[in-house]
Amino acid sequence: MNFDLSEEQELLQETVRQFAANECPPTRVRAIFDGDAGHEPELWKGLVELGLGAIAVPDEFGGAGLELLDQALVAEALGGAALPGPFLAHSLAGLAILWAGSDLQKKTWLPRLAAGERLGTVAFDDGGERWQPSDWSLPAGPTLSGVKSAVPFAEHADLFVVGTAGGGLALVERGARGAVTRDLHGVDRTRRLGELALENTPCESLPNGVAASARVRDAGLVLLAADAFGGAQHLLEASVEYAKTRQQFGVTIGSFQGLKHQLANLAVEIEPARGLYWYAAHAFDHVPEESERSAALAKAHLTQVYMQTARDAVEAHGGIGFTWECDVQIYFKRAMFDRAFLGTPAVHRERAAALAGW
Amino acid sequence: MDLSYSAEYEKFRGEVKAFLAGSWPLRGDEAKLPGEKRAALFRERAIAAGFLARSIPKRYGGSEQAADVLKAQIIRDEFARARAPGEMAGIGPSMLVPTLLEKGSEWQKERFIAPTIRGEIVWCQGYSEPGSGSDLASLQTKAELRGDEWVINGQKIWTSGAHRADYMFCLCRTEPAAQKHGGISYLLLSMKQPGIEVRPLRQMTGAADFNEVFFTDARTPKDWIVGKRGEGWLVSRTTLKHERNMIGDAANALATFQSLVSLAQRTTRAGKPAIQDPAIRQRLVQLEGYVRSHQYSGYRQLTKAAKSQDPGRVQLMNKLTSTNIGNEIAKLALDLLGDDGLYEPGERTLGAGPRSNAQWVGQFMWSLGSAVAGGTANIQRNVIGERGLGLPRDAAASAKG
């Protein structure tokens, strides 16, 4: 019985935390958030050099061959720093090719994604909350025509894994005929969103797409849950720090029970919930019969906790908490992303109920 | 991460199972004994076999095993599966015994521990007073040393099980000149004496599990004090530490949640099972998120304990988490009951399995009790805020000292 991280896992998480603290302190997060590019290749390159470009892809394709839990621990650390960049979407693109691609596709693309020579992303949303593989309607074929919404880093990606009707997956390269991207001004400026419009665009189908697409979605749910946990923890610490230093009526505001209880309630929401994403990630690799439902439960629960934390953190910071200048808003918007991307808590709770046979 | 147990522990599990297979339920004439006698007989054998009262030295009636949280968990799991009696529950074994082991004198340990863990003597706890609930430093019940006896006058309240108890461990003011915490001593006393009057307090559920206790020149021998005069506050903190440890078991939350799911399956809305109602499904899964969090948090704390590592502030949160989950389960249950929620509650039963609608009404009311018992939820929030998050003490309380 061991429900805890290994030393290697703790070291991995600490390494990413240190990287974020050194390479992407709040001032740099702020600069990227306020900038127009939305993506800093140098910062991304640093993460790739740490081996995070394809952490769960086997060694033979240039990855680190680790499990989803390891990848989720990285997501937690990046979420804690609100680190801008394409880690989530790029990771999912790699997993999609690994699980659904032909040998040739794997050999062609995975080493390039792992080395950061190419940036991958996923185009799953058909609009109108149609995120799930069963919702996709873009007709599959040798060419694709239609529009995919909410594509992370659409303006920067070199390779798109596109969800097609029936839950299939297809690869589209940047520059392919008829493929046009544009920025959609996503609320979370640390993870830009764009649109991918296709018109008779040549694509390569991933042969095992129908079998693998739900699993790619589930990995995404776990990574979002982990990001949410990291972000919520950061906001709690930041709010506690503020409550310890800010003075009103001649005392630090953290001595007021109203605020103390609000922060204690947040801590009780957050702290025990860590195991929810740990377990979902563990089940993903080791308890297949519980994998899909645990992922849905973790994503629904933790992203809701994050959103609640973000709201309360604004309140705890008072007026300054509502300003553009205060970093709370960066996390607040990341919480909005985590909550809605790949489907809202309500969508996944309904799925969890159905998966339980209720 | 590995949720299975190592071969060594699986071997131990085998030993536990083999013991249970041969010992519970009792057979032959022993099976005809009354329930309490059967449980006592079984416990005696389980202690002798080294499965119960494991942390307690043999000379005080325990089995004196090295501490091992994983073995303890295996024993709890297997005993529960076999529906065998586990460690004696209640305030004596869980609070007084650890306190005596840490702070008691030799004769107190020899006299009280063994019969307490066997369930032969029953204790109640005399801390709260009408004016002193969470603020125990303000308590007023006096104990005066006259010759070889303490003479006790005053009143306690919210004393669970006082009507059934043989003895009480209580906090009394013994040094009138000393202020606050300094003047309090920790005394043991017999409940079977003329100076004590127990008056039941009826709860909102209609049942009477706790009482007021009045002392009018009640007496207890001079050496029935635990720790030194005026140090009762420190002694009681040892006990409170154990009280916190005993609260917050996730298995209970999971079992109650499963009962809630079956309630949603057997009640109907608009002619269909309530569990098919989208709003009910949302609330159920939302609740399950909390229940599973609590469960996995328990796994993690168990792992940390097994490695002698500090699980951190999450430990301070177990009780509030359980309380919150219990409240939310009860609220949803009441919504499912509909007009059956109009009737007086029935007896509460814990654990899995179907429970009657009247029991759910009782559960709803009891869920409020858990927000008050053992320190109100707001006191828990103060503890989490101050000790867990490091926030400054409440301005008003600091001003008082």
PDB file of N, CA and C in Angstrom, chain A residues 120-162:
ATOM      1  N   GLY A 120       2.914  20.529 -31.723  1.00  0.00           N
ATOM      2  CA  GLY A 120       1.653  19.852 -32.016  1.00  0.00           C
ATOM      3  C   GLY A 120       0.505  20.445 -31.213  1.00  0.00           C
ATOM      4  N   THR A 121      -0.713  20.232 -31.716  1.00  0.00           N
ATOM      5  CA  THR A 121      -1.887  20.642 -30.945  1.00  0.00           C
ATOM      6  C   THR A 121      -3.075  19.760 -31.322  1.00  0.00           C
ATOM      7  N   VAL A 122      -4.164  19.930 -30.579  1.00  0.00           N
ATOM      8  CA  VAL A 122      -5.362  19.139 -30.875  1.00  0.00           C
ATOM      9  C   VAL A 122      -6.517  20.056 -31.238  1.00  0.00           C
ATOM     10  N   ALA A 123      -7.283  19.654 -32.253  1.00  0.00           N
ATOM     11  CA  ALA A 123      -8.466  20.403 -32.689  1.00  0.00           C
ATOM     12  C   ALA A 123      -9.679  19.499 -32.459  1.00  0.00           C
ATOM     13  N   PHE A 124     -10.270  19.633 -31.265  1.00  0.00           N
ATOM     14  CA  PHE A 124     -11.362  18.723 -30.890  1.00  0.00           C
ATOM     15  C   PHE A 124     -12.734  19.394 -30.909  1.00  0.00           C
ATOM     16  N   ASP A 125     -12.804  20.668 -30.555  1.00  0.00           N
ATOM     17  CA  ASP A 125     -14.105  21.304 -30.327  1.00  0.00           C
ATOM     18  C   ASP A 125     -14.809  21.623 -31.639  1.00  0.00           C
ATOM     19  N   ASP A 126     -16.008  21.079 -31.783  1.00  0.00           N
ATOM     20  CA  ASP A 126     -16.815  21.411 -32.957  1.00  0.00           C
ATOM     21  C   ASP A 126     -17.667  22.650 -32.710  1.00  0.00           C
ATOM     22  N   GLY A 127     -17.476  23.289 -31.548  1.00  0.00           N
ATOM     23  CA  GLY A 127     -18.333  24.426 -31.192  1.00  0.00           C
ATOM     24  C   GLY A 127     -19.576  23.933 -30.489  1.00  0.00           C
ATOM     25  N   GLY A 128     -20.155  24.803 -29.644  1.00  0.00           N
ATOM     26  CA  GLY A 128     -21.377  24.411 -28.939  1.00  0.00           C
ATOM     27  C   GLY A 128     -21.150  23.262 -27.982  1.00  0.00           C
ATOM     28  N   GLU A 129     -20.017  23.274 -27.291  1.00  0.00           N
ATOM     29  CA  GLU A 129     -19.680  22.247 -26.297  1.00  0.00           C
ATOM     30  C   GLU A 129     -19.560  20.847 -26.877  1.00  0.00           C
ATOM     31  N   ARG A 130     -19.345  20.757 -28.189  1.00  0.00           N
ATOM     32  CA  ARG A 130     -19.187  19.426 -28.793  1.00  0.00           C
ATOM     33  C   ARG A 130     -17.710  19.033 -28.762  1.00  0.00           C
ATOM     34  N   TRP A 131     -17.280  18.647 -27.560  1.00  0.00           N
ATOM     35  CA  TRP A 131     -15.880  18.308 -27.321  1.00  0.00           C
ATOM     36  C   TRP A 131     -15.624  16.807 -27.398  1.00  0.00           C
ATOM     37  N   GLN A 132     -16.656  16.025 -27.085  1.00  0.00           N
ATOM     38  CA  GLN A 132     -16.429  14.584 -26.906  1.00  0.00           C
ATOM     39  C   GLN A 132     -16.337  13.903 -28.273  1.00  0.00           C
ATOM     40  N   PRO A 133     -15.513  12.857 -28.379  1.00  0.00           N
ATOM     41  CA  PRO A 133     -15.368  12.161 -29.672  1.00  0.00           C
ATOM     42  C   PRO A 133     -16.716  11.794 -30.291  1.00  0.00           C
ATOM     43  N   SER A 134     -17.681  11.429 -29.454  1.00  0.00           N
ATOM     44  CA  SER A 134     -18.988  11.045 -30.002  1.00  0.00           C
ATOM     45  C   SER A 134     -19.739  12.250 -30.569  1.00  0.00           C
ATOM     46  N   ASP A 135     -19.300  13.473 -30.210  1.00  0.00           N
ATOM     47  CA  ASP A 135     -19.983  14.681 -30.706  1.00  0.00           C
ATOM     48  C   ASP A 135     -19.420  15.182 -32.032  1.00  0.00           C
ATOM     49  N   TRP A 136     -18.235  14.701 -32.385  1.00  0.00           N
ATOM     50  CA  TRP A 136     -17.572  15.297 -33.552  1.00  0.00           C
ATOM     51  C   TRP A 136     -18.354  15.039 -34.831  1.00  0.00           C
ATOM     52  N   SER A 137     -18.390  16.073 -35.693  1.00  0.00           N
ATOM     53  CA  SER A 137     -19.213  15.929 -36.903  1.00  0.00           C
ATOM     54  C   SER A 137     -18.443  16.196 -38.196  1.00  0.00           C
ATOM     55  N   LEU A 138     -17.196  16.646 -38.058  1.00  0.00           N
ATOM     56  CA  LEU A 138     -16.410  16.945 -39.264  1.00  0.00           C
ATOM     57  C   LEU A 138     -16.248  15.651 -40.080  1.00  0.00           C
ATOM     58  N   PRO A 139     -16.774  15.629 -41.311  1.00  0.00           N
ATOM     59  CA  PRO A 139     -16.728  14.363 -42.066  1.00  0.00           C
ATOM     60  C   PRO A 139     -15.289  13.916 -42.349  1.00  0.00           C
ATOM     61  N   ALA A 140     -15.022  12.654 -42.032  1.00  0.00           N
ATOM     62  CA  ALA A 140     -13.684  12.102 -42.277  1.00  0.00           C
ATOM     63  C   ALA A 140     -13.516  11.813 -43.765  1.00  0.00           C
ATOM     64  N   GLY A 141     -12.268  11.807 -44.226  1.00  0.00           N
ATOM     65  CA  GLY A 141     -12.024  11.506 -45.637  1.00  0.00           C
ATOM     66  C   GLY A 141     -10.590  11.844 -45.982  1.00  0.00           C
ATOM     67  N   PRO A 142     -10.227  11.630 -47.227  1.00  0.00           N
ATOM     68  CA  PRO A 142      -8.852  11.990 -47.636  1.00  0.00           C
ATOM     69  C   PRO A 142      -8.618  13.500 -47.525  1.00  0.00           C
ATOM     70  N   THR A 143      -9.701  14.275 -47.639  1.00  0.00           N
ATOM     71  CA  THR A 143      -9.588  15.704 -47.373  1.00  0.00           C
ATOM     72  C   THR A 143     -10.641  16.079 -46.340  1.00  0.00           C
ATOM     73  N   LEU A 144     -10.405  17.199 -45.633  1.00  0.00           N
ATOM     74  CA  LEU A 144     -11.339  17.647 -44.599  1.00  0.00           C
ATOM     75  C   LEU A 144     -11.868  19.029 -44.947  1.00  0.00           C
ATOM     76  N   SER A 145     -13.168  19.219 -44.667  1.00  0.00           N
ATOM     77  CA  SER A 145     -13.761  20.546 -44.833  1.00  0.00           C
ATOM     78  C   SER A 145     -14.623  20.843 -43.626  1.00  0.00           C
ATOM     79  N   GLY A 146     -14.377  21.993 -43.008  1.00  0.00           N
ATOM     80  CA  GLY A 146     -15.155  22.373 -41.827  1.00  0.00           C
ATOM     81  C   GLY A 146     -14.320  23.233 -40.905  1.00  0.00           C
ATOM     82  N   VAL A 147     -14.909  23.579 -39.749  1.00  0.00           N
ATOM     83  CA  VAL A 147     -14.236  24.490 -38.832  1.00  0.00           C
ATOM     84  C   VAL A 147     -14.113  23.845 -37.464  1.00  0.00           C
ATOM     85  N   LYS A 148     -12.902  23.920 -36.880  1.00  0.00           N
ATOM     86  CA  LYS A 148     -12.697  23.475 -35.510  1.00  0.00           C
ATOM     87  C   LYS A 148     -12.415  24.697 -34.654  1.00  0.00           C
ATOM     88  N   SER A 149     -13.064  24.721 -33.494  1.00  0.00           N
ATOM     89  CA  SER A 149     -12.973  25.883 -32.625  1.00  0.00           C
ATOM     90  C   SER A 149     -12.057  25.570 -31.437  1.00  0.00           C
ATOM     91  N   ALA A 150     -11.700  26.595 -30.677  1.00  0.00           N
ATOM     92  CA  ALA A 150     -10.943  26.438 -29.432  1.00  0.00           C
ATOM     93  C   ALA A 150      -9.728  25.524 -29.595  1.00  0.00           C
ATOM     94  N   VAL A 151      -8.925  25.787 -30.614  1.00  0.00           N
ATOM     95  CA  VAL A 151      -7.704  25.014 -30.847  1.00  0.00           C
ATOM     96  C   VAL A 151      -6.545  25.736 -30.156  1.00  0.00           C
ATOM     97  N   PRO A 152      -5.909  25.086 -29.160  1.00  0.00           N
ATOM     98  CA  PRO A 152      -4.824  25.762 -28.456  1.00  0.00           C
ATOM     99  C   PRO A 152      -3.670  26.083 -29.408  1.00  0.00           C
ATOM    100  N   PHE A 153      -3.175  27.293 -29.305  1.00  0.00           N
ATOM    101  CA  PHE A 153      -2.011  27.749 -30.082  1.00  0.00           C
ATOM    102  C   PHE A 153      -2.155  27.447 -31.568  1.00  0.00           C
ATOM    103  N   ALA A 154      -3.369  27.619 -32.083  1.00  0.00           N
ATOM    104  CA  ALA A 154      -3.622  27.353 -33.499  1.00  0.00           C
ATOM    105  C   ALA A 154      -2.698  28.189 -34.380  1.00  0.00           C
ATOM    106  N   GLU A 155      -2.420  29.409 -33.936  1.00  0.00           N
ATOM    107  CA  GLU A 155      -1.588  30.308 -34.753  1.00  0.00           C
ATOM    108  C   GLU A 155      -0.130  29.874 -34.779  1.00  0.00           C
ATOM    109  N   HIS A 156       0.266  28.983 -33.853  1.00  0.00           N
ATOM    110  CA  HIS A 156       1.679  28.624 -33.750  1.00  0.00           C
ATOM    111  C   HIS A 156       1.978  27.167 -34.094  1.00  0.00           C
ATOM    112  N   ALA A 157       0.962  26.326 -34.028  1.00  0.00           N
ATOM    113  CA  ALA A 157       1.212  24.890 -34.158  1.00  0.00           C
ATOM    114  C   ALA A 157       1.639  24.525 -35.582  1.00  0.00           C
ATOM    115  N   ASP A 158       2.482  23.491 -35.675  1.00  0.00           N
ATOM    116  CA  ASP A 158       2.907  22.975 -36.979  1.00  0.00           C
ATOM    117  C   ASP A 158       2.049  21.792 -37.405  1.00  0.00           C
ATOM    118  N   LEU A 159       1.448  21.156 -36.398  1.00  0.00           N
ATOM    119  CA  LEU A 159       0.747  19.905 -36.686  1.00  0.00           C
ATOM    120  C   LEU A 159      -0.543  19.854 -35.858  1.00  0.00           C
ATOM    121  N   PHE A 160      -1.656  19.572 -36.536  1.00  0.00           N
ATOM    122  CA  PHE A 160      -2.961  19.531 -35.882  1.00  0.00           C
ATOM    123  C   PHE A 160      -3.488  18.106 -35.866  1.00  0.00           C
ATOM    124  N   VAL A 161      -3.890  17.640 -34.658  1.00  0.00           N
ATOM    125  CA  VAL A 161      -4.608  16.364 -34.596  1.00  0.00           C
ATOM    126  C   VAL A 161      -6.087  16.734 -34.540  1.00  0.00           C
ATOM    127  N   VAL A 162      -6.794  16.401 -35.614  1.00  0.00           N
ATOM    128  CA  VAL A 162      -8.162  16.873 -35.785  1.00  0.00           C
ATOM    129  C   VAL A 162      -9.154  15.743 -35.487  1.00  0.00           C
TER     130      VAL A 162
END
